[in-house]
């Protein structure tokens, strides 16, 4: 069980082998990991600790961590989870700093009012202003993220003047090969998977061209579209369902349906809701394909 990392999501298998963790741990070679295991197994063998009641359990944990770190796919997944933990901790720390700053500001205003140095401001009003400021910060970050996504899509979009007879669809010269697109969804925390974590998972099946995370409307459910570099890579990802079940939050992966033209939904219409494996999912592929078309048009006009 420990070899999959499911029996304790907070376990750091590098630390179990007394190795550096994080980016430094991810850069270690298999030979370095094997050397550390041999050293620790000699030092922590139960025969050398007859008076320690936890010696056997500790040795089993050591062997399980070593087994996981020797398995390259499982190690990549574990490294991705470690990065996710660090990112979540950094976000929590940043949120704590902003909250403390807001509280400090509120206390300062209350002191100023008590001293007669300023007008009274209702605490609820201050809280609303702070919420509004946070919403503006989130909107700005989303706009920056969308701009980066548009830039990546513009750089990777393939075009064809006469269409594609073998698959996908074209409109105004923009080719959209749906065979490379995968719908990914999960339940158990909308922000559990980032684009970086998904790329780490899917690149074991082939090159990943792009990942678009759906705007979160539910705290529990998350979804994304993963664009593989080829149909073969997408098919390989679809065949390996067992890989997605080893995570604490399992992934559901399905192909993008070949239904109608890629840009059938007018730009003025909102995305329509569909379901994948029983979970709510927004039909984002039309939006992604439309972005490809717009990027190509801008390139032609430029």
Short mmCIF file of C-alpha atoms in Angstrom, two decimals:
data_model
loop_
_atom_site.label_atom_id
_atom_site.label_comp_id
_atom_site.label_asym_id
_atom_site.label_seq_id
_atom_site.Cartn_x
_atom_site.Cartn_y
_atom_site.Cartn_z
CA UNK A 1 0.00 0.00 0.00
CA UNK A 2 2.76 2.43 0.89
CA UNK A 3 4.28 1.94 -2.53
CA UNK A 4 1.40 3.87 -4.06
CA UNK A 5 1.50 6.65 -1.50
CA UNK A 6 -2.21 6.18 -0.66
CA UNK A 7 -1.88 5.00 2.93
CA UNK A 8 -0.48 8.37 4.04
CA UNK A 9 -0.66 11.31 1.66
CA UNK A 10 1.53 13.39 3.98
CA UNK A 11 4.39 10.86 3.95
CA UNK A 12 7.58 12.16 2.32
CA UNK A 13 9.30 9.06 0.95
CA UNK A 14 12.55 10.97 0.43
CA UNK A 15 12.69 11.82 4.12
CA UNK A 16 12.03 8.17 5.02
CA UNK A 17 15.30 7.31 3.21
CA UNK A 18 17.01 10.35 4.83
CA UNK A 19 17.29 12.06 1.43
CA UNK A 20 16.67 15.71 0.52
CA UNK A 21 13.13 16.40 -0.62
CA UNK A 22 11.54 18.86 -3.06
CA UNK A 23 13.31 19.84 -6.27
CA UNK A 24 16.62 18.46 -4.94
CA UNK A 25 15.02 15.08 -4.26
CA UNK A 26 13.38 14.95 -7.70
CA UNK A 27 16.84 15.39 -9.27
CA UNK A 28 18.34 12.37 -7.47
CA UNK A 29 19.36 9.37 -9.61
CA UNK A 30 18.19 5.81 -9.03
CA UNK A 31 21.73 4.89 -8.01
CA UNK A 32 21.73 7.55 -5.27
CA UNK A 33 18.37 6.29 -3.99
CA UNK A 34 19.61 2.68 -3.95
CA UNK A 35 22.75 3.71 -2.04
CA UNK A 36 20.67 5.53 0.57
CA UNK A 37 18.38 2.53 0.94
CA UNK A 38 21.27 0.11 1.47
CA UNK A 39 22.75 2.38 4.13
CA UNK A 40 19.45 2.85 5.97
CA UNK A 41 18.49 -0.83 5.77
CA UNK A 42 21.76 -1.78 7.48
CA UNK A 43 21.28 0.81 10.21
CA UNK A 44 17.56 0.22 10.78
CA UNK A 45 17.26 -3.55 10.39
CA UNK A 46 15.14 -5.10 13.19
CA UNK A 47 17.96 -7.50 14.10
CA UNK A 48 20.06 -4.50 15.12
CA UNK A 49 17.23 -3.04 17.22
CA UNK A 50 15.87 -5.95 19.27
CA UNK A 51 14.62 -3.63 22.03
CA UNK A 52 12.71 -1.31 19.68
CA UNK A 53 9.04 -2.41 19.31
CA UNK A 54 8.67 -0.18 16.21
CA UNK A 55 11.71 -1.54 14.41
CA UNK A 56 9.79 -3.92 12.13
CA UNK A 57 7.19 -1.33 11.12
CA UNK A 58 9.93 1.23 10.47
CA UNK A 59 11.85 -1.20 8.29
CA UNK A 60 8.70 -2.06 6.30
CA UNK A 61 8.04 1.65 5.73
CA UNK A 62 11.64 2.08 4.56
CA UNK A 63 11.23 -0.78 2.04
CA UNK A 64 7.90 0.60 0.78
CA UNK A 65 9.34 4.10 0.24
CA UNK A 66 12.31 2.64 -1.60
CA UNK A 67 9.99 0.57 -3.82
CA UNK A 68 7.98 3.67 -4.77
CA UNK A 69 11.00 5.84 -5.54
CA UNK A 70 12.46 3.14 -7.79
CA UNK A 71 9.26 3.07 -9.88
CA UNK A 72 9.66 6.03 -12.26
CA UNK A 73 5.93 6.63 -13.04
CA UNK A 74 4.98 6.44 -9.34
CA UNK A 75 7.91 8.65 -8.42
CA UNK A 76 6.83 11.30 -10.96
CA UNK A 77 3.33 11.25 -9.50
CA UNK A 78 4.72 11.55 -5.97
CA UNK A 79 6.95 14.48 -6.99
CA UNK A 80 3.87 16.18 -8.47
CA UNK A 81 2.01 15.71 -5.18
CA UNK A 82 4.94 17.19 -3.25
CA UNK A 83 4.89 20.25 -5.52
CA UNK A 84 1.16 20.55 -4.97
CA UNK A 85 1.66 20.51 -1.20
CA UNK A 86 4.31 23.23 -1.41
CA UNK A 87 2.11 25.38 -3.67
CA UNK A 88 -0.86 24.98 -1.31
CA UNK A 89 1.30 25.90 1.68
CA UNK A 90 2.57 29.00 -0.14
CA UNK A 91 -0.98 30.05 -1.02
CA UNK A 92 -2.11 29.53 2.57
CA UNK A 93 0.81 31.60 3.84
CA UNK A 94 0.03 34.41 1.40
CA UNK A 95 -3.64 34.37 2.41
CA UNK A 96 -2.64 34.55 6.07
CA UNK A 97 -0.46 37.60 5.41
CA UNK A 98 -3.29 39.39 3.57
CA UNK A 99 -5.76 38.53 6.33
CA UNK A 100 -3.43 39.82 9.04
CA UNK A 101 -2.88 43.00 7.04
CA UNK A 102 -6.63 43.53 6.71
CA UNK A 103 -7.17 42.95 10.44
CA UNK A 104 -4.32 45.32 11.28
CA UNK A 105 -5.80 47.97 8.99
CA UNK A 106 -9.21 47.57 10.60
CA UNK A 107 -7.76 47.88 14.10
CA UNK A 108 -5.82 50.97 13.06
CA UNK A 109 -8.98 52.63 11.75
CA UNK A 110 -10.86 51.78 14.92
CA UNK A 111 -8.06 53.27 17.02
CA UNK A 112 -8.05 56.39 14.87
CA UNK A 113 -11.79 56.78 15.33
CA UNK A 114 -11.55 56.21 19.09
CA UNK A 115 -8.89 58.94 19.28
CA UNK A 116 -11.03 61.30 17.23
CA UNK A 117 -8.62 61.22 14.36
CA UNK A 118 -10.98 60.02 11.63
CA UNK A 119 -14.57 59.20 10.68
CA UNK A 120 -16.19 55.97 11.82
CA UNK A 121 -16.30 53.21 9.23
CA UNK A 122 -18.64 50.28 9.81
CA UNK A 123 -16.66 47.01 10.21
CA UNK A 124 -19.06 45.24 7.83
CA UNK A 125 -18.38 47.89 5.23
CA UNK A 126 -14.64 47.40 5.67
CA UNK A 127 -15.11 43.65 5.24
CA UNK A 128 -17.11 44.23 2.04
CA UNK A 129 -14.38 46.51 0.71
CA UNK A 130 -11.76 43.87 1.49
CA UNK A 131 -13.82 41.19 -0.29
CA UNK A 132 -14.19 43.49 -3.27
CA UNK A 133 -10.43 44.09 -3.34
CA UNK A 134 -9.74 40.35 -3.19
CA UNK A 135 -12.24 39.74 -6.02
CA UNK A 136 -10.45 42.38 -8.12
CA UNK A 137 -7.11 40.68 -7.43
CA UNK A 138 -8.55 37.32 -8.51
CA UNK A 139 -10.01 38.86 -11.70
CA UNK A 140 -6.65 40.38 -12.53
CA UNK A 141 -4.86 37.06 -11.99
CA UNK A 142 -7.42 35.27 -14.17
CA UNK A 143 -6.97 37.86 -16.94
CA UNK A 144 -3.20 37.37 -16.82
CA UNK A 145 -3.66 33.59 -16.91
CA UNK A 146 -6.02 33.81 -19.90
CA UNK A 147 -3.52 36.05 -21.69
CA UNK A 148 -0.77 33.49 -21.15
CA UNK A 149 -3.05 30.68 -22.33
CA UNK A 150 -3.97 32.65 -25.47
CA UNK A 151 -0.28 33.20 -26.18
CA UNK A 152 0.47 29.47 -25.84
CA UNK A 153 -2.51 28.54 -28.02
CA UNK A 154 -1.45 31.07 -30.68
CA UNK A 155 2.03 29.56 -30.75
CA UNK A 156 0.87 25.94 -31.00
CA UNK A 157 -2.21 26.21 -33.26
CA UNK A 158 -1.83 24.28 -36.53
CA UNK A 159 -3.56 25.64 -39.64
CA UNK A 160 -4.69 24.12 -42.91
CA UNK A 161 -5.95 26.02 -45.96
CA UNK A 162 -8.06 23.14 -47.35
CA UNK A 163 -9.23 21.31 -44.22
CA UNK A 164 -8.33 17.89 -42.88
CA UNK A 165 -9.83 14.82 -44.52
CA UNK A 166 -8.71 12.39 -41.82
CA UNK A 167 -10.25 13.99 -38.72
CA UNK A 168 -10.95 17.14 -36.75
CA UNK A 169 -12.68 20.14 -38.28
CA UNK A 170 -11.60 23.39 -39.91
CA UNK A 171 -13.08 26.82 -40.23
CA UNK A 172 -11.32 29.80 -41.86
CA UNK A 173 -8.14 27.72 -42.05
CA UNK A 174 -7.89 26.78 -38.35
CA UNK A 175 -7.47 23.06 -37.79
CA UNK A 176 -8.85 21.50 -34.60
CA UNK A 177 -8.00 17.83 -34.26
CA UNK A 178 -10.36 16.63 -31.52
CA UNK A 179 -8.62 13.27 -31.42
CA UNK A 180 -5.86 14.93 -29.38
CA UNK A 181 -8.21 16.49 -26.81
CA UNK A 182 -9.10 14.83 -23.50
CA UNK A 183 -11.76 15.83 -20.98
CA UNK A 184 -10.49 15.41 -17.43
CA UNK A 185 -12.63 15.75 -14.28
CA UNK A 186 -12.30 14.96 -10.59
CA UNK A 187 -14.21 15.21 -7.32
CA UNK A 188 -12.76 15.94 -3.90
CA UNK A 189 -11.43 19.48 -4.26
CA UNK A 190 -11.71 21.76 -7.31
CA UNK A 191 -8.22 23.19 -6.79
CA UNK A 192 -6.52 19.87 -6.03
CA UNK A 193 -5.07 19.63 -9.56
CA UNK A 194 -3.15 22.48 -11.18
CA UNK A 195 -2.06 22.66 -14.80
CA UNK A 196 1.47 21.73 -13.72
CA UNK A 197 0.27 18.63 -11.84
CA UNK A 198 -1.88 17.48 -14.77
CA UNK A 199 1.01 17.99 -17.20
CA UNK A 200 3.27 15.89 -14.94
CA UNK A 201 0.69 13.08 -15.02
CA UNK A 202 -0.12 13.09 -18.74
CA UNK A 203 3.36 13.67 -20.16
CA UNK A 204 4.21 10.06 -19.35
CA UNK A 205 1.94 9.16 -22.31
CA UNK A 206 3.45 11.69 -24.72
CA UNK A 207 4.06 15.40 -25.22
CA UNK A 208 1.39 17.72 -23.76
CA UNK A 209 0.67 20.78 -25.91
CA UNK A 210 -1.68 22.66 -23.61
CA UNK A 211 -3.93 22.38 -20.53
CA UNK A 212 -6.97 24.56 -19.89
CA UNK A 213 -8.39 24.48 -16.35
CA UNK A 214 -12.13 25.15 -16.11
CA UNK A 215 -13.11 28.21 -14.05
CA UNK A 216 -14.12 26.77 -10.68
CA UNK A 217 -17.88 27.04 -9.92
CA UNK A 218 -17.85 24.22 -7.38
CA UNK A 219 -15.47 23.74 -4.47
CA UNK A 220 -15.76 19.98 -4.80
CA UNK A 221 -15.52 19.36 -8.52
CA UNK A 222 -12.81 20.32 -10.96
CA UNK A 223 -12.31 19.80 -14.67
CA UNK A 224 -9.90 20.60 -17.49
CA UNK A 225 -9.12 19.94 -21.14
CA UNK A 226 -5.73 18.37 -21.88
CA UNK A 227 -4.34 18.75 -25.40
CA UNK A 228 -1.89 16.01 -26.33
CA UNK A 229 0.61 16.42 -29.16
CA UNK A 230 -0.81 13.46 -31.13
CA UNK A 231 -3.83 11.19 -31.36
CA UNK A 232 -1.63 8.22 -30.42
CA UNK A 233 -0.63 9.91 -27.15
CA UNK A 234 -4.28 10.67 -26.38
CA UNK A 235 -5.29 7.06 -27.07
CA UNK A 236 -2.51 5.79 -24.80
CA UNK A 237 -3.70 8.09 -22.02
CA UNK A 238 -7.27 6.79 -22.42
CA UNK A 239 -6.14 3.15 -22.22
CA UNK A 240 -4.28 3.57 -18.93
CA UNK A 241 -7.23 4.13 -16.59
CA UNK A 242 -5.49 2.28 -13.73
CA UNK A 243 -2.90 5.07 -13.50
CA UNK A 244 -5.54 7.64 -12.53
CA UNK A 245 -6.86 5.58 -9.61
CA UNK A 246 -3.63 5.66 -7.57
CA UNK A 247 -4.15 9.29 -6.56
CA UNK A 248 -5.85 10.46 -3.40
CA UNK A 249 -8.29 12.30 -5.70
CA UNK A 250 -8.89 9.97 -8.71
CA UNK A 251 -9.16 11.38 -12.24
CA UNK A 252 -11.87 10.63 -14.80
CA UNK A 253 -10.61 10.89 -18.39
CA UNK A 254 -12.75 10.82 -21.53
CA UNK A 255 -12.25 11.78 -25.19
CA UNK A 256 -13.74 14.95 -26.66
CA UNK A 257 -16.82 13.86 -28.63
CA UNK A 258 -16.75 14.28 -32.40
CA UNK A 259 -20.14 16.01 -32.59
CA UNK A 260 -20.62 18.75 -35.17
CA UNK A 261 -18.20 21.51 -36.19
CA UNK A 262 -15.72 22.74 -33.65
CA UNK A 263 -17.06 26.31 -33.78
CA UNK A 264 -20.76 25.50 -33.94
CA UNK A 265 -21.56 27.54 -30.79
CA UNK A 266 -21.82 31.27 -31.62
CA UNK A 267 -19.45 33.51 -29.63
CA UNK A 268 -22.40 35.26 -27.96
CA UNK A 269 -23.82 32.03 -26.49
CA UNK A 270 -22.63 30.83 -23.04
CA UNK A 271 -21.09 27.33 -22.69
CA UNK A 272 -23.69 24.60 -22.30
CA UNK A 273 -23.52 22.08 -19.47
CA UNK A 274 -22.88 18.41 -20.16
CA UNK A 275 -22.02 15.41 -17.97
CA UNK A 276 -18.99 13.12 -17.93
CA UNK A 277 -19.19 9.95 -15.84
CA UNK A 278 -21.85 11.55 -13.67
CA UNK A 279 -19.96 14.76 -12.81
CA UNK A 280 -20.80 18.29 -13.91
CA UNK A 281 -18.62 19.49 -16.75
CA UNK A 282 -18.79 22.64 -18.89
CA UNK A 283 -18.46 22.19 -22.63
CA UNK A 284 -15.19 24.13 -22.82
CA UNK A 285 -13.78 22.55 -25.96
CA UNK A 286 -15.87 24.87 -28.16
CA UNK A 287 -14.39 27.81 -26.27
CA UNK A 288 -10.86 26.44 -26.67
CA UNK A 289 -11.34 25.85 -30.38
CA UNK A 290 -12.78 29.34 -30.79
CA UNK A 291 -9.65 30.75 -29.14
CA UNK A 292 -7.54 28.85 -31.67
CA UNK A 293 -9.55 30.39 -34.50
CA UNK A 294 -9.30 33.90 -33.08
CA UNK A 295 -5.54 33.51 -32.55
CA UNK A 296 -5.11 32.47 -36.16
CA UNK A 297 -7.22 35.38 -37.41
CA UNK A 298 -5.11 37.83 -35.41
CA UNK A 299 -1.96 36.30 -36.85
CA UNK A 300 -3.31 36.70 -40.42
CA UNK A 301 -4.35 40.30 -39.79
CA UNK A 302 -0.94 41.07 -38.29
#
